[in-house]
CSV table of C-alpha atoms in Angstrom, one decimal:
chain,number,residue,atom,x,y,z
A,1,MET,CA,14.8,-35.2,-38.7
A,2,ALA,CA,14.0,-31.5,-38.4
A,3,ARG,CA,12.6,-30.7,-34.8
A,4,PRO,CA,9.3,-29.1,-35.0
A,5,GLU,CA,8.3,-25.6,-34.9
A,6,GLN,CA,8.0,-23.7,-31.2
A,7,VAL,CA,4.4,-23.7,-30.3
A,8,LEU,CA,5.3,-21.5,-27.7
A,9,LEU,CA,4.8,-17.6,-27.9
A,10,LEU,CA,8.1,-16.2,-26.1
A,11,GLU,CA,8.0,-12.4,-24.8
A,12,PRO,CA,11.0,-11.5,-25.5
A,13,GLN,CA,11.6,-13.7,-28.6
A,14,HIS,CA,15.4,-13.7,-28.9
A,15,GLU,CA,17.3,-11.5,-26.3
A,16,LEU,CA,17.1,-11.5,-22.3
A,17,LYS,CA,18.4,-8.2,-21.4
A,18,PHE,CA,19.6,-7.6,-17.5
A,19,ARG,CA,20.2,-3.6,-16.6
A,20,GLY,CA,22.8,-3.0,-14.0
A,21,PRO,CA,24.4,-2.2,-12.0
A,22,PHE,CA,25.2,-5.8,-11.1
A,23,THR,CA,26.1,-5.5,-7.2
A,24,ASP,CA,22.6,-7.1,-6.4
A,25,VAL,CA,20.1,-9.6,-7.5
A,26,VAL,CA,18.5,-8.3,-11.2
A,27,THR,CA,15.7,-10.0,-12.6
A,28,THR,CA,14.0,-10.2,-15.8
A,29,THR,CA,10.3,-11.5,-16.7
A,30,LEU,CA,10.1,-14.4,-19.8
A,31,LYS,CA,6.4,-14.6,-20.7
A,32,LEU,CA,5.4,-17.9,-22.2
A,33,ALA,CA,2.2,-18.2,-23.8
A,34,ASN,CA,0.6,-21.3,-25.4
A,35,PRO,CA,-2.0,-20.4,-28.1
A,36,THR,CA,-2.8,-23.8,-28.8
A,37,GLU,CA,-5.9,-25.5,-27.4
A,38,ARG,CA,-3.5,-28.6,-25.7
A,39,ASN,CA,-1.4,-28.5,-22.8
A,40,VAL,CA,2.1,-27.9,-23.4
A,41,CYS,CA,5.1,-29.0,-21.3
A,42,PHE,CA,8.3,-26.7,-20.7
A,43,LYS,CA,11.6,-26.5,-19.4
A,44,VAL,CA,13.8,-23.3,-19.3
A,45,LYS,CA,17.7,-24.5,-19.3
A,46,THR,CA,20.6,-22.2,-19.5
A,47,THR,CA,24.4,-22.6,-20.2
A,48,ALA,CA,25.2,-20.5,-16.8
A,49,PRO,CA,23.1,-22.6,-14.1
A,50,ARG,CA,25.4,-21.3,-11.3
A,51,ARG,CA,24.8,-17.5,-12.1
A,52,TYR,CA,21.2,-17.7,-12.3
A,53,CYS,CA,17.8,-18.5,-10.6
A,54,VAL,CA,14.6,-19.4,-12.7
A,55,ARG,CA,11.4,-19.7,-11.3
A,56,PRO,CA,9.3,-21.9,-12.2
A,57,ASN,CA,11.9,-23.6,-14.5
A,58,SER,CA,9.3,-26.2,-15.8
A,59,GLY,CA,5.7,-27.1,-15.8
A,60,VAL,CA,2.7,-27.2,-17.7
A,61,ILE,CA,1.0,-24.4,-19.6
A,62,ASP,CA,-2.7,-24.9,-20.1
A,63,ALA,CA,-4.1,-24.5,-23.5
A,64,GLY,CA,-4.8,-20.8,-24.2
A,65,THR,CA,-3.3,-19.6,-21.2
A,66,SER,CA,0.1,-17.8,-20.4
A,67,ILE,CA,3.2,-17.9,-17.9
A,68,ASN,CA,5.8,-15.6,-16.6
A,69,VAL,CA,8.9,-16.7,-15.8
A,70,SER,CA,11.3,-15.0,-13.8
A,71,VAL,CA,15.2,-15.3,-14.5
A,72,MET,CA,17.2,-13.9,-11.9
A,73,LEU,CA,20.9,-13.0,-12.3
A,74,GLN,CA,23.1,-13.3,-9.4
A,75,PRO,CA,25.6,-10.4,-8.4
A,76,PHE,CA,28.7,-10.3,-10.4
A,77,ASP,CA,31.9,-8.3,-11.2
A,78,TYR,CA,30.7,-6.6,-14.2
A,79,ASP,CA,33.3,-6.1,-17.0
A,80,PRO,CA,32.2,-4.2,-19.9
A,81,ASN,CA,34.8,-5.6,-21.9
A,82,GLU,CA,33.7,-8.9,-21.8
A,83,LYS,CA,30.7,-9.9,-23.7
A,84,SER,CA,28.2,-12.4,-22.3
A,85,LYS,CA,28.3,-15.8,-23.7
A,86,HIS,CA,25.2,-16.8,-21.6
A,87,LYS,CA,22.5,-18.5,-23.4
A,88,PHE,CA,18.7,-19.9,-22.4
A,89,MET,CA,16.5,-22.4,-24.0
A,90,VAL,CA,13.1,-23.0,-23.8
A,91,GLN,CA,12.1,-26.4,-24.3
A,92,SER,CA,8.8,-27.9,-24.7
A,93,LEU,CA,6.7,-30.5,-25.8
A,94,MET,CA,2.9,-31.6,-26.1
A,95,ALA,CA,1.3,-33.0,-23.0
A,96,PRO,CA,-0.3,-36.2,-23.4
A,97,PRO,CA,-3.9,-36.5,-22.6
A,98,HIS,CA,-4.2,-37.7,-18.7
A,99,MET,CA,-1.0,-36.8,-18.1
A,100,THR,CA,0.0,-37.6,-14.4
A,101,ASP,CA,3.7,-38.0,-14.5
A,102,MET,CA,5.3,-35.2,-16.1
A,103,GLU,CA,9.2,-36.3,-15.5
A,104,GLY,CA,8.1,-39.2,-17.2
A,105,VAL,CA,6.9,-37.9,-20.3
A,106,TRP,CA,10.1,-36.0,-20.5
A,107,LYS,CA,12.2,-38.7,-20.1
A,108,GLU,CA,10.1,-41.1,-23.0
A,109,ALA,CA,9.9,-38.2,-25.3
A,110,LYS,CA,11.2,-38.9,-29.0
A,111,PRO,CA,13.6,-36.5,-30.4
A,112,GLU,CA,11.0,-35.4,-33.3
A,113,ASP,CA,8.5,-34.7,-30.3
A,114,LEU,CA,10.9,-31.7,-28.8
A,115,MET,CA,10.6,-28.3,-29.5
A,116,ASP,CA,13.0,-25.3,-28.2
A,117,SER,CA,14.0,-21.5,-28.9
A,118,LYS,CA,17.1,-19.9,-28.1
A,119,LEU,CA,17.3,-16.8,-26.2
A,120,ARG,CA,20.7,-14.8,-25.5
A,121,CYS,CA,21.7,-12.6,-22.6
A,122,VAL,CA,22.4,-9.1,-22.9
A,123,PHE,CA,23.8,-6.9,-20.1
A,124,GLU,CA,23.5,-3.1,-20.2
A,125,MET,CA,24.8,-0.7,-17.8
A,126,PRO,CA,22.9,2.7,-17.3
A,127,ASN,CA,24.9,5.9,-17.7
A,128,GLU,CA,25.9,8.5,-15.5
A,129,ASN,CA,22.6,10.3,-15.0
A,130,GLU,CA,20.6,7.5,-15.0
A,131,LYS,CA,22.8,6.5,-11.8
A,132,THR,CA,22.1,9.7,-10.7
A,133,HIS,CA,18.4,9.6,-10.9
A,134,ASP,CA,18.5,6.2,-9.3
A,135,LEU,CA,20.3,7.1,-6.3
A,136,GLU,CA,18.1,10.3,-5.8
A,137,SER,CA,14.9,7.8,-6.2
A,138,ASN,CA,16.4,5.6,-3.8
A,139,LYS,CA,17.2,8.3,-1.1
A,140,VAL,CA,13.7,9.4,-1.3
A,141,MET,CA,12.4,6.0,-1.0
A,142,SER,CA,14.5,5.3,1.9
A,143,SER,CA,13.8,8.8,3.6
A,144,SER,CA,10.0,8.0,3.5
A,145,LEU,CA,10.8,4.7,4.9
A,146,LEU,CA,12.3,6.1,7.7
A,147,LYS,CA,9.8,8.6,8.4
A,148,SER,CA,7.0,6.3,8.4
A,149,GLU,CA,8.9,4.1,11.0
A,150,SER,CA,10.0,6.7,13.1
A,151,SER,CA,6.3,8.1,13.0
A,152,THR,CA,5.2,4.7,14.0
A,153,LEU,CA,7.9,3.7,16.8
A,154,SER,CA,6.7,7.5,18.5
A,155,MET,CA,3.1,6.7,18.3
A,156,LYS,CA,3.8,3.0,19.9
A,157,SER,CA,5.9,4.8,22.7
A,158,MET,CA,3.4,7.4,23.3
A,159,VAL,CA,0.6,4.7,23.9
A,160,SER,CA,3.0,2.7,26.1
A,161,SER,CA,3.7,5.4,28.4
A,162,LEU,CA,0.1,5.4,29.5
A,163,ASP,CA,0.4,3.8,33.0
A,164,ASP,CA,-1.8,1.2,34.3
A,165,GLY,CA,-3.2,3.8,36.6
A,166,GLU,CA,-4.4,6.5,34.1
A,167,VAL,CA,-5.8,3.7,32.1
A,168,LYS,CA,-7.6,2.3,35.0
A,169,ARG,CA,-8.9,5.7,35.9
A,170,ILE,CA,-10.0,6.6,32.7
A,171,MET,CA,-11.8,3.2,32.4
A,172,GLU,CA,-13.8,3.8,35.8
A,173,GLU,CA,-14.4,7.3,34.9
A,174,CYS,CA,-16.2,6.0,31.4
A,175,LYS,CA,-18.4,3.5,33.5
A,176,ARG,CA,-19.4,5.8,36.0
A,177,LEU,CA,-20.9,8.4,33.0
A,178,GLN,CA,-22.6,5.5,31.7
A,179,MET,CA,-24.4,4.9,34.9
A,180,GLU,CA,-25.1,8.4,35.3
A,181,VAL,CA,-26.7,8.0,31.7
A,182,GLN,CA,-28.5,5.6,32.8
A,183,ARG,CA,-29.8,6.9,35.9
A,184,LEU,CA,-30.9,10.0,34.1
A,185,ARG,CA,-32.9,8.0,31.6
A,186,GLU,CA,-34.9,6.2,34.1
A,187,GLU,CA,-35.3,9.8,35.5
A,188,ASN,CA,-36.7,11.1,32.8
A,189,LYS,CA,-39.1,7.9,31.9
A,190,GLN,CA,-40.0,8.7,35.6
A,191,ILE,CA,-41.0,12.3,34.9
A,192,ARG,CA,-43.1,11.2,31.7
A,193,GLU,CA,-45.1,8.9,33.8
A,194,ASP,CA,-46.0,11.6,36.3
A,195,ASP,CA,-47.1,13.7,33.8
A,196,GLY,CA,-49.2,11.3,32.5
A,197,LEU,CA,-50.7,10.8,36.1
A,198,ARG,CA,-51.2,14.4,36.5
A,199,MET,CA,-52.8,15.0,33.4
A,200,ARG,CA,-55.5,11.8,34.0
A,201,LYS,CA,-56.4,13.9,37.1
A,202,SER,CA,-58.3,16.9,35.3
A,203,THR,CA,-60.9,17.4,38.2
A,204,VAL,CA,-58.1,18.9,40.4
A,205,MET,CA,-57.4,22.5,39.1
A,206,THR,CA,-54.5,23.0,41.3
A,207,THR,CA,-52.8,19.8,40.5
A,208,GLN,CA,-53.2,21.0,36.7
A,209,HIS,CA,-51.5,24.5,37.3
A,210,SER,CA,-49.1,22.9,39.4
A,211,SER,CA,-48.0,20.1,37.5
A,212,PRO,CA,-46.7,21.8,34.0
A,213,SER,CA,-44.3,23.9,36.5
A,214,SER,CA,-43.0,20.9,38.1
A,215,VAL,CA,-42.5,19.0,35.6
A,216,THR,CA,-40.4,22.4,34.0
A,217,VAL,CA,-38.4,23.0,36.6
A,218,LYS,CA,-37.6,19.1,36.3
A,219,GLU,CA,-36.8,19.1,33.0
A,220,GLU,CA,-34.7,22.3,33.1
A,221,SER,CA,-32.5,20.3,35.8
A,222,LEU,CA,-32.4,17.3,33.5
A,223,SER,CA,-31.3,19.7,30.5
A,224,ILE,CA,-29.0,20.8,32.8
A,225,LYS,CA,-27.2,17.5,33.5
A,226,VAL,CA,-27.3,16.3,29.9
A,227,ILE,CA,-25.6,19.2,28.9
A,228,ALA,CA,-23.0,19.1,31.8
A,229,LEU,CA,-22.7,15.2,30.7
A,230,ILE,CA,-22.0,16.0,27.3
A,231,VAL,CA,-19.1,18.5,27.9
A,232,LEU,CA,-17.4,16.0,30.0
A,233,PHE,CA,-17.7,13.5,27.5
A,234,PHE,CA,-16.3,16.1,25.3
A,235,VAL,CA,-12.9,16.6,27.5
A,236,ILE,CA,-12.7,12.9,28.4
A,237,GLY,CA,-12.5,12.6,24.8
A,238,VAL,CA,-10.0,15.4,24.0
A,239,ILE,CA,-7.9,14.0,27.0
A,240,VAL,CA,-7.8,10.3,25.8
A,241,GLY,CA,-7.4,11.6,21.8
A,242,LYS,CA,-4.1,13.4,22.7
A,243,LEU,CA,-2.4,10.4,25.4
A,244,LEU,CA,-3.2,8.1,22.0
A,245,LEU,CA,-2.0,10.1,19.2
């Protein structure tokens, strides 16, 4: 009895192409799509299991979804005169409702329930120009990685060069500046309160004339202190920035 037609849609349909050089693992992707309204069990098999690593090599594809299977060819000595005889087969069957044991389903499946598709493996070697381009691309990527790593290491070394004494001194200076700012805030608040009291003493003319000049002197002194603190914050920020960069 003829087997039913494969319900899964394979991409690619007939060939799995692997592009050299084959001195390292070469990976190609096989897409399996399930256009039906039922879940489908699948298995991916090969005639050369020691030469390939397949992930995932089995599973269930839900209705209306797809899955990507990674087929990884292990490194080997490529001979252009030797034709590849490796083949893959995608086997599938309709999953029963409320399936709990997929392996049991495969064992109990009848031959007429199984569907399969076969693909052959094709090995391709890049020409000399493509090899040169690939080598240059690899060199550029390696150079970029080395520069990134060296800049990271230099930053770490500069940060580590700060001894505990310098860090402690900077922290103490910041704490002192915070206390100074708090003190100036309280002084400014007190000046405003004093100014309110003087304004209420409108019956004493001398107090009215002397108060603005006193407030002006104090405000000028306060402005000078604030400017000095801003400059000091800026200098400390520049020093800390240079140490950390």
